[in-house]
Amino acid sequence: MQASLSEQAYDKLEMLIVTSDLAPGERTKLSELEEVSGFRRTPVHDAVKRLAVARLIQVLPRAGLRIAPLDLEEERLLLPVRIEMEALAAKLAAQRADTGCREALAQTAAMLAQGSGTMSLAEFNVVDRDINALVLKASDEPLLGNTLMPLQTLYRRSGWLFHSRLGSRESLDETIAMHLTLVNTVLNGDPIEAEQIVRSMLSEVYGVLAKLSPRPRAAR
């Protein structure tokens, strides 16, 4: 089934936020988002409402809109909560994934395996988003999805900034390999291993956030 125009507009704007084409803290307005997304007013308006609920866009009374600022300290403080929820989602996905989810995850695993060494950051970002959505769908816990999806977008933005500014081909390939291992573990129906892999993967995010954080100036 094809996504509605509102869903397509949401996906487009979310992607622009993740890649910082809509920069953290940037002031904007509805008409500008219509232009950059290529969608008309109604679907963009619907998308902005969803993005505001997800805290990805701030609605400023009588002052337009602002893209969520990059708050690395908040992300660091939220990371333990995210780790627990992501670990639970992966564990449940390994236990509950139905045939449709398993087929989609298998296709994703094939893409990751084929992309080792060649997959671009932009391509991986799309696959990463798909993995998040599939694991949440397979977990069959809607409340997890409602809480995790906005967090996942914020951390994907941090990941994009790291890989595009500080990362290397090797670091991207390592990230791709870790995601492939997770997907295969879910497909193998191993909830304990899936939970452990998620905890290990997301623990690495502390280092990413530290590298993105500005270093304090040395005292004179």
C-alpha positions as protocol buffer text, in pm:
chain_id: "A"
residue {
  index: 1
  type: MET
  ca { x: 0 y: 0 z: 0 }
}
residue {
  index: 2
  type: GLN
  ca { x: 135 y: 342 z: -98 }
}
residue {
  index: 3
  type: ALA
  ca { x: 188 y: 587 z: 187 }
}
residue {
  index: 4
  type: SER
  ca { x: -42 y: 888 z: 205 }
}
residue {
  index: 5
  type: LEU
  ca { x: 87 y: 1230 z: 102 }
}
residue {
  index: 6
  type: SER
  ca { x: 103 y: 1329 z: 469 }
}
residue {
  index: 7
  type: GLU
  ca { x: 314 y: 1023 z: 550 }
}
residue {
  index: 8
  type: GLN
  ca { x: 540 y: 1090 z: 252 }
}
residue {
  index: 9
  type: ALA
  ca { x: 582 y: 1452 z: 362 }
}
residue {
  index: 10
  type: TYR
  ca { x: 665 y: 1336 z: 714 }
}
residue {
  index: 11
  type: ASP
  ca { x: 925 y: 1090 z: 587 }
}
residue {
  index: 12
  type: LYS
  ca { x: 1083 y: 1356 z: 365 }
}
residue {
  index: 13
  type: LEU
  ca { x: 1103 y: 1620 z: 638 }
}
residue {
  index: 14
  type: GLU
  ca { x: 1229 y: 1368 z: 892 }
}
residue {
  index: 15
  type: MET
  ca { x: 1506 y: 1271 z: 651 }
}
residue {
  index: 16
  type: LEU
  ca { x: 1599 y: 1637 z: 599 }
}
residue {
  index: 17
  type: ILE
  ca { x: 1620 y: 1679 z: 977 }
}
residue {
  index: 18
  type: VAL
  ca { x: 1837 y: 1368 z: 1018 }
}
residue {
  index: 19
  type: THR
  ca { x: 2081 y: 1477 z: 747 }
}
residue {
  index: 20
  type: SER
  ca { x: 2082 y: 1834 z: 884 }
}
residue {
  index: 21
  type: ASP
  ca { x: 1969 y: 1975 z: 550 }
}
residue {
  index: 22
  type: LEU
  ca { x: 1722 y: 2129 z: 792 }
}
residue {
  index: 23
  type: ALA
  ca { x: 1991 y: 2230 z: 1039 }
}
residue {
  index: 24
  type: PRO
  ca { x: 1957 y: 2192 z: 1417 }
}
residue {
  index: 25
  type: GLY
  ca { x: 1803 y: 2509 z: 1562 }
}
residue {
  index: 26
  type: GLU
  ca { x: 1720 y: 2650 z: 1217 }
}
residue {
  index: 27
  type: ARG
  ca { x: 1423 y: 2887 z: 1201 }
}
residue {
  index: 28
  type: THR
  ca { x: 1179 y: 2811 z: 921 }
}
residue {
  index: 29
  type: LYS
  ca { x: 815 y: 2839 z: 822 }
}
residue {
  index: 30
  type: LEU
  ca { x: 551 y: 2625 z: 660 }
}
residue {
  index: 31
  type: SER
  ca { x: 597 y: 2773 z: 314 }
}
residue {
  index: 32
  type: GLU
  ca { x: 971 y: 2697 z: 323 }
}
residue {
  index: 33
  type: LEU
  ca { x: 905 y: 2339 z: 428 }
}
residue {
  index: 34
  type: GLU
  ca { x: 662 y: 2305 z: 139 }
}
residue {
  index: 35
  type: GLU
  ca { x: 937 y: 2416 z: -97 }
}
residue {
  index: 36
  type: VAL
  ca { x: 1214 y: 2191 z: 36 }
}
residue {
  index: 37
  type: SER
  ca { x: 990 y: 1886 z: 69 }
}
residue {
  index: 38
  type: GLY
  ca { x: 809 y: 1923 z: -261 }
}
residue {
  index: 39
  type: PHE
  ca { x: 468 y: 1872 z: -99 }
}
residue {
  index: 40
  type: ARG
  ca { x: 175 y: 2109 z: -70 }
}
residue {
  index: 41
  type: ARG
  ca { x: 42 y: 2285 z: 235 }
}
residue {
  index: 42
  type: THR
  ca { x: -199 y: 2026 z: 378 }
}
residue {
  index: 43
  type: PRO
  ca { x: 38 y: 1724 z: 386 }
}
residue {
  index: 44
  type: VAL
  ca { x: 322 y: 1944 z: 513 }
}
residue {
  index: 45
  type: HIS
  ca { x: 98 y: 2091 z: 783 }
}
residue {
  index: 46
  type: ASP
  ca { x: -2 y: 1739 z: 891 }
}
residue {
  index: 47
  type: ALA
  ca { x: 363 y: 1632 z: 891 }
}
residue {
  index: 48
  type: VAL
  ca { x: 469 y: 1933 z: 1099 }
}
residue {
  index: 49
  type: LYS
  ca { x: 206 y: 1851 z: 1361 }
}
residue {
  index: 50
  type: ARG
  ca { x: 347 y: 1500 z: 1393 }
}
residue {
  index: 51
  type: LEU
  ca { x: 705 y: 1627 z: 1399 }
}
residue {
  index: 52
  type: ALA
  ca { x: 611 y: 1874 z: 1673 }
}
residue {
  index: 53
  type: VAL
  ca { x: 457 y: 1597 z: 1885 }
}
residue {
  index: 54
  type: ALA
  ca { x: 778 y: 1399 z: 1831 }
}
residue {
  index: 55
  type: ARG
  ca { x: 981 y: 1707 z: 1942 }
}
residue {
  index: 56
  type: LEU
  ca { x: 1165 y: 1719 z: 1610 }
}
residue {
  index: 57
  type: ILE
  ca { x: 1017 y: 2060 z: 1524 }
}
residue {
  index: 58
  type: GLN
  ca { x: 929 y: 2334 z: 1770 }
}
residue {
  index: 59
  type: VAL
  ca { x: 626 y: 2552 z: 1702 }
}
residue {
  index: 60
  type: LEU
  ca { x: 705 y: 2907 z: 1815 }
}
residue {
  index: 61
  type: PRO
  ca { x: 393 y: 3119 z: 1879 }
}
residue {
  index: 62
  type: ARG
  ca { x: 380 y: 3404 z: 1626 }
}
residue {
  index: 63
  type: ALA
  ca { x: 741 y: 3326 z: 1530 }
}
residue {
  index: 64
  type: GLY
  ca { x: 720 y: 3032 z: 1293 }
}
residue {
  index: 65
  type: LEU
  ca { x: 897 y: 2702 z: 1339 }
}
residue {
  index: 66
  type: ARG
  ca { x: 1235 y: 2585 z: 1460 }
}
residue {
  index: 67
  type: ILE
  ca { x: 1411 y: 2258 z: 1391 }
}
residue {
  index: 68
  type: ALA
  ca { x: 1494 y: 2077 z: 1715 }
}
residue {
  index: 69
  type: PRO
  ca { x: 1835 y: 2198 z: 1837 }
}
residue {
  index: 70
  type: LEU
  ca { x: 2115 y: 1946 z: 1879 }
}
residue {
  index: 71
  type: ASP
  ca { x: 2127 y: 1873 z: 2253 }
}
residue {
  index: 72
  type: LEU
  ca { x: 2403 y: 1617 z: 2302 }
}
residue {
  index: 73
  type: GLU
  ca { x: 2381 y: 1633 z: 2680 }
}
residue {
  index: 74
  type: GLU
  ca { x: 2010 y: 1548 z: 2671 }
}
residue {
  index: 75
  type: GLU
  ca { x: 2083 y: 1261 z: 2433 }
}
residue {
  index: 76
  type: ARG
  ca { x: 2349 y: 1133 z: 2671 }
}
residue {
  index: 77
  type: LEU
  ca { x: 2106 y: 1146 z: 2963 }
}
residue {
  index: 78
  type: LEU
  ca { x: 1830 y: 975 z: 2762 }
}
residue {
  index: 79
  type: LEU
  ca { x: 2056 y: 702 z: 2629 }
}
residue {
  index: 80
  type: PRO
  ca { x: 2015 y: 460 z: 2925 }
}
residue {
  index: 81
  type: VAL
  ca { x: 1637 y: 479 z: 2881 }
}
residue {
  index: 82
  type: ARG
  ca { x: 1667 y: 421 z: 2508 }
}
residue {
  index: 83
  type: ILE
  ca { x: 1898 y: 123 z: 2561 }
}
residue {
  index: 84
  type: GLU
  ca { x: 1644 y: -47 z: 2789 }
}
residue {
  index: 85
  type: MET
  ca { x: 1356 y: 9 z: 2548 }
}
residue {
  index: 86
  type: GLU
  ca { x: 1554 y: -92 z: 2238 }
}
residue {
  index: 87
  type: ALA
  ca { x: 1678 y: -406 z: 2412 }
}
residue {
  index: 88
  type: LEU
  ca { x: 1321 y: -501 z: 2504 }
}
residue {
  index: 89
  type: ALA
  ca { x: 1201 y: -433 z: 2148 }
}
residue {
  index: 90
  type: ALA
  ca { x: 1474 y: -654 z: 1999 }
}
residue {
  index: 91
  type: LYS
  ca { x: 1404 y: -931 z: 2250 }
}
residue {
  index: 92
  type: LEU
  ca { x: 1032 y: -926 z: 2172 }
}
residue {
  index: 93
  type: ALA
  ca { x: 1097 y: -905 z: 1798 }
}
residue {
  index: 94
  type: ALA
  ca { x: 1308 y: -1221 z: 1812 }
}
residue {
  index: 95
  type: GLN
  ca { x: 1022 y: -1394 z: 1993 }
}
residue {
  index: 96
  type: ARG
  ca { x: 724 y: -1255 z: 1801 }
}
residue {
  index: 97
  type: ALA
  ca { x: 828 y: -1171 z: 1444 }
}
residue {
  index: 98
  type: ASP
  ca { x: 562 y: -1296 z: 1205 }
}
residue {
  index: 99
  type: THR
  ca { x: 616 y: -1418 z: 849 }
}
residue {
  index: 100
  type: GLY
  ca { x: 578 y: -1074 z: 694 }
}
residue {
  index: 101
  type: CYS
  ca { x: 828 y: -912 z: 931 }
}
residue {
  index: 102
  type: ARG
  ca { x: 1072 y: -1198 z: 887 }
}
residue {
  index: 103
  type: GLU
  ca { x: 1059 y: -1169 z: 509 }
}
residue {
  index: 104
  type: ALA
  ca { x: 1118 y: -793 z: 527 }
}
residue {
  index: 105
  type: LEU
  ca { x: 1405 y: -838 z: 774 }
}
residue {
  index: 106
  type: ALA
  ca { x: 1561 y: -1103 z: 550 }
}
residue {
  index: 107
  type: GLN
  ca { x: 1552 y: -860 z: 257 }
}
residue {
  index: 108
  type: THR
  ca { x: 1713 y: -595 z: 475 }
}
residue {
  index: 109
  type: ALA
  ca { x: 1984 y: -838 z: 584 }
}
residue {
  index: 110
  type: ALA
  ca { x: 2062 y: -913 z: 220 }
}
residue {
  index: 111
  type: MET
  ca { x: 2094 y: -540 z: 146 }
}
residue {
  index: 112
  type: LEU
  ca { x: 2333 y: -492 z: 438 }
}
residue {
  index: 113
  type: ALA
  ca { x: 2543 y: -793 z: 338 }
}
residue {
  index: 114
  type: GLN
  ca { x: 2569 y: -673 z: -21 }
}
residue {
  index: 115
  type: GLY
  ca { x: 2646 y: -316 z: 88 }
}
residue {
  index: 116
  type: SER
  ca { x: 2951 y: -391 z: 299 }
}
residue {
  index: 117
  type: GLY
  ca { x: 3228 y: -168 z: 172 }
}
residue {
  index: 118
  type: THR
  ca { x: 3009 y: 14 z: -79 }
}
residue {
  index: 119
  type: MET
  ca { x: 2689 y: 130 z: 92 }
}
residue {
  index: 120
  type: SER
  ca { x: 2683 y: 508 z: 128 }
}
residue {
  index: 121
  type: LEU
  ca { x: 2587 y: 687 z: 448 }
}
residue {
  index: 122
  type: ALA
  ca { x: 2265 y: 807 z: 284 }
}
residue {
  index: 123
  type: GLU
  ca { x: 2176 y: 452 z: 180 }
}
residue {
  index: 124
  type: PHE
  ca { x: 2256 y: 315 z: 524 }
}
residue {
  index: 125
  type: ASN
  ca { x: 2045 y: 583 z: 689 }
}
residue {
  index: 126
  type: VAL
  ca { x: 1740 y: 462 z: 496 }
}
residue {
  index: 127
  type: VAL
  ca { x: 1812 y: 99 z: 585 }
}
residue {
  index: 128
  type: ASP
  ca { x: 1869 y: 191 z: 950 }
}
residue {
  index: 129
  type: ARG
  ca { x: 1531 y: 361 z: 962 }
}
residue {
  index: 130
  type: ASP
  ca { x: 1370 y: 53 z: 807 }
}
residue {
  index: 131
  type: ILE
  ca { x: 1536 y: -177 z: 1061 }
}
residue {
  index: 132
  type: ASN
  ca { x: 1408 y: 36 z: 1349 }
}
residue {
  index: 133
  type: ALA
  ca { x: 1056 y: 27 z: 1208 }
}
residue {
  index: 134
  type: LEU
  ca { x: 1064 y: -348 z: 1137 }
}
residue {
  index: 135
  type: VAL
  ca { x: 1196 y: -440 z: 1482 }
}
residue {
  index: 136
  type: LEU
  ca { x: 928 y: -227 z: 1646 }
}
residue {
  index: 137
  type: LYS
  ca { x: 659 y: -380 z: 1426 }
}
residue {
  index: 138
  type: ALA
  ca { x: 785 y: -730 z: 1500 }
}
residue {
  index: 139
  type: SER
  ca { x: 789 y: -658 z: 1874 }
}
residue {
  index: 140
  type: ASP
  ca { x: 412 y: -604 z: 1857 }
}
residue {
  index: 141
  type: GLU
  ca { x: 426 y: -342 z: 2134 }
}
residue {
  index: 142
  type: PRO
  ca { x: 278 y: -12 z: 2002 }
}
residue {
  index: 143
  type: LEU
  ca { x: 370 y: 182 z: 2316 }
}
residue {
  index: 144
  type: LEU
  ca { x: 738 y: 107 z: 2256 }
}
residue {
  index: 145
  type: GLY
  ca { x: 710 y: 246 z: 1906 }
}
residue {
  index: 146
  type: ASN
  ca { x: 534 y: 563 z: 2014 }
}
residue {
  index: 147
  type: THR
  ca { x: 815 y: 638 z: 2258 }
}
residue {
  index: 148
  type: LEU
  ca { x: 1114 y: 513 z: 2062 }
}
residue {
  index: 149
  type: MET
  ca { x: 1055 y: 646 z: 1712 }
}
residue {
  index: 150
  type: PRO
  ca { x: 1121 y: 1016 z: 1795 }
}
residue {
  index: 151
  type: LEU
  ca { x: 1430 y: 919 z: 1996 }
}
residue {
  index: 152
  type: GLN
  ca { x: 1559 y: 707 z: 1710 }
}
residue {
  index: 153
  type: THR
  ca { x: 1535 y: 1004 z: 1475 }
}
residue {
  index: 154
  type: LEU
  ca { x: 1735 y: 1230 z: 1707 }
}
residue {
  index: 155
  type: TYR
  ca { x: 2007 y: 968 z: 1749 }
}
residue {
  index: 156
  type: ARG
  ca { x: 2014 y: 899 z: 1374 }
}
residue {
  index: 157
  type: ARG
  ca { x: 2085 y: 1269 z: 1330 }
}
residue {
  index: 158
  type: SER
  ca { x: 2377 y: 1245 z: 1573 }
}
residue {
  index: 159
  type: GLY
  ca { x: 2498 y: 935 z: 1391 }
}
residue {
  index: 160
  type: TRP
  ca { x: 2476 y: 1115 z: 1058 }
}
residue {
  index: 161
  type: LEU
  ca { x: 2678 y: 1408 z: 1193 }
}
residue {
  index: 162
  type: PHE
  ca { x: 2942 y: 1174 z: 1332 }
}
residue {
  index: 163
  type: HIS
  ca { x: 2985 y: 965 z: 1018 }
}
residue {
  index: 164
  type: SER
  ca { x: 2972 y: 1262 z: 781 }
}
residue {
  index: 165
  type: ARG
  ca { x: 3214 y: 1479 z: 981 }
}
residue {
  index: 166
  type: LEU
  ca { x: 3434 y: 1253 z: 1189 }
}
residue {
  index: 167
  type: GLY
  ca { x: 3380 y: 897 z: 1074 }
}
residue {
  index: 168
  type: SER
  ca { x: 3557 y: 685 z: 814 }
}
residue {
  index: 169
  type: ARG
  ca { x: 3468 y: 414 z: 567 }
}
residue {
  index: 170
  type: GLU
  ca { x: 3585 y: 165 z: 827 }
}
residue {
  index: 171
  type: SER
  ca { x: 3362 y: 306 z: 1101 }
}
residue {
  index: 172
  type: LEU
  ca { x: 3059 y: 300 z: 870 }
}
residue {
  index: 173
  type: ASP
  ca { x: 3131 y: -60 z: 769 }
}
residue {
  index: 174
  type: GLU
  ca { x: 3157 y: -157 z: 1136 }
}
residue {
  index: 175
  type: THR
  ca { x: 2817 y: 2 z: 1198 }
}
residue {
  index: 176
  type: ILE
  ca { x: 2668 y: -180 z: 900 }
}
residue {
  index: 177
  type: ALA
  ca { x: 2813 y: -510 z: 1025 }
}
residue {
  index: 178
  type: MET
  ca { x: 2666 y: -460 z: 1374 }
}
residue {
  index: 179
  type: HIS
  ca { x: 2322 y: -394 z: 1229 }
}
residue {
  index: 180
  type: LEU
  ca { x: 2349 y: -703 z: 1008 }
}
residue {
  index: 181
  type: THR
  ca { x: 2437 y: -913 z: 1313 }
}
residue {
  index: 182
  type: LEU
  ca { x: 2134 y: -779 z: 1498 }
}
residue {
  index: 183
  type: VAL
  ca { x: 1895 y: -847 z: 1210 }
}
residue {
  index: 184
  type: ASN
  ca { x: 2027 y: -1202 z: 1167 }
}
residue {
  index: 185
  type: THR
  ca { x: 1993 y: -1265 z: 1540 }
}
residue {
  index: 186
  type: VAL
  ca { x: 1629 y: -1154 z: 1534 }
}
residue {
  index: 187
  type: LEU
  ca { x: 1573 y: -1379 z: 1231 }
}
residue {
  index: 188
  type: ASN
  ca { x: 1731 y: -1669 z: 1420 }
}
residue {
  index: 189
  type: GLY
  ca { x: 1478 y: -1616 z: 1699 }
}
residue {
  index: 190
  type: ASP
  ca { x: 1738 y: -1568 z: 1974 }
}
residue {
  index: 191
  type: PRO
  ca { x: 1590 y: -1310 z: 2216 }
}
residue {
  index: 192
  type: ILE
  ca { x: 1875 y: -1319 z: 2467 }
}
residue {
  index: 193
  type: GLU
  ca { x: 2143 y: -1262 z: 2205 }
}
residue {
  index: 194
  type: ALA
  ca { x: 1934 y: -992 z: 2033 }
}
residue {
  index: 195
  type: GLU
  ca { x: 1902 y: -805 z: 2363 }
}
residue {
  index: 196
  type: GLN
  ca { x: 2275 y: -831 z: 2431 }
}
residue {
  index: 197
  type: ILE
  ca { x: 2367 y: -708 z: 2082 }
}
residue {
  index: 198
  type: VAL
  ca { x: 2147 y: -401 z: 2120 }
}
residue {
  index: 199
  type: ARG
  ca { x: 2302 y: -317 z: 2456 }
}
residue {
  index: 200
  type: SER
  ca { x: 2650 y: -350 z: 2307 }
}
residue {
  index: 201
  type: MET
  ca { x: 2565 y: -145 z: 1997 }
}
residue {
  index: 202
  type: LEU
  ca { x: 2401 y: 139 z: 2181 }
}
residue {
  index: 203
  type: SER
  ca { x: 2674 y: 157 z: 2445 }
}
residue {
  index: 204
  type: GLU
  ca { x: 2899 y: 271 z: 2159 }
}
residue {
  index: 205
  type: VAL
  ca { x: 2677 y: 580 z: 2121 }
}
residue {
  index: 206
  type: TYR
  ca { x: 2830 y: 731 z: 2435 }
}
residue {
  index: 207
  type: GLY
  ca { x: 3160 y: 758 z: 2247 }
}
residue {
  index: 208
  type: VAL
  ca { x: 2991 y: 909 z: 1942 }
}
residue {
  index: 209
  type: LEU
  ca { x: 2824 y: 1177 z: 2154 }
}
residue {
  index: 210
  type: ALA
  ca { x: 3152 y: 1252 z: 2332 }
}
residue {
  index: 211
  type: LYS
  ca { x: 3333 y: 1300 z: 2001 }
}
residue {
  index: 212
  type: LEU
  ca { x: 3060 y: 1532 z: 1872 }
}
residue {
  index: 213
  type: SER
  ca { x: 3062 y: 1743 z: 2188 }
}
residue {
  index: 214
  type: PRO
  ca { x: 3270 y: 2062 z: 2170 }
}
residue {
  index: 215
  type: ARG
  ca { x: 3581 y: 2039 z: 2380 }
}
residue {
  index: 216
  type: PRO
  ca { x: 3614 y: 2295 z: 2660 }
}
residue {
  index: 217
  type: ARG
  ca { x: 3868 y: 2565 z: 2595 }
}
residue {
  index: 218
  type: ALA
  ca { x: 4189 y: 2538 z: 2789 }
}
residue {
  index: 219
  type: ALA
  ca { x: 4226 y: 2794 z: 3065 }
}
residue {
  index: 220
  type: ARG
  ca { x: 4468 y: 3077 z: 2992 }
}
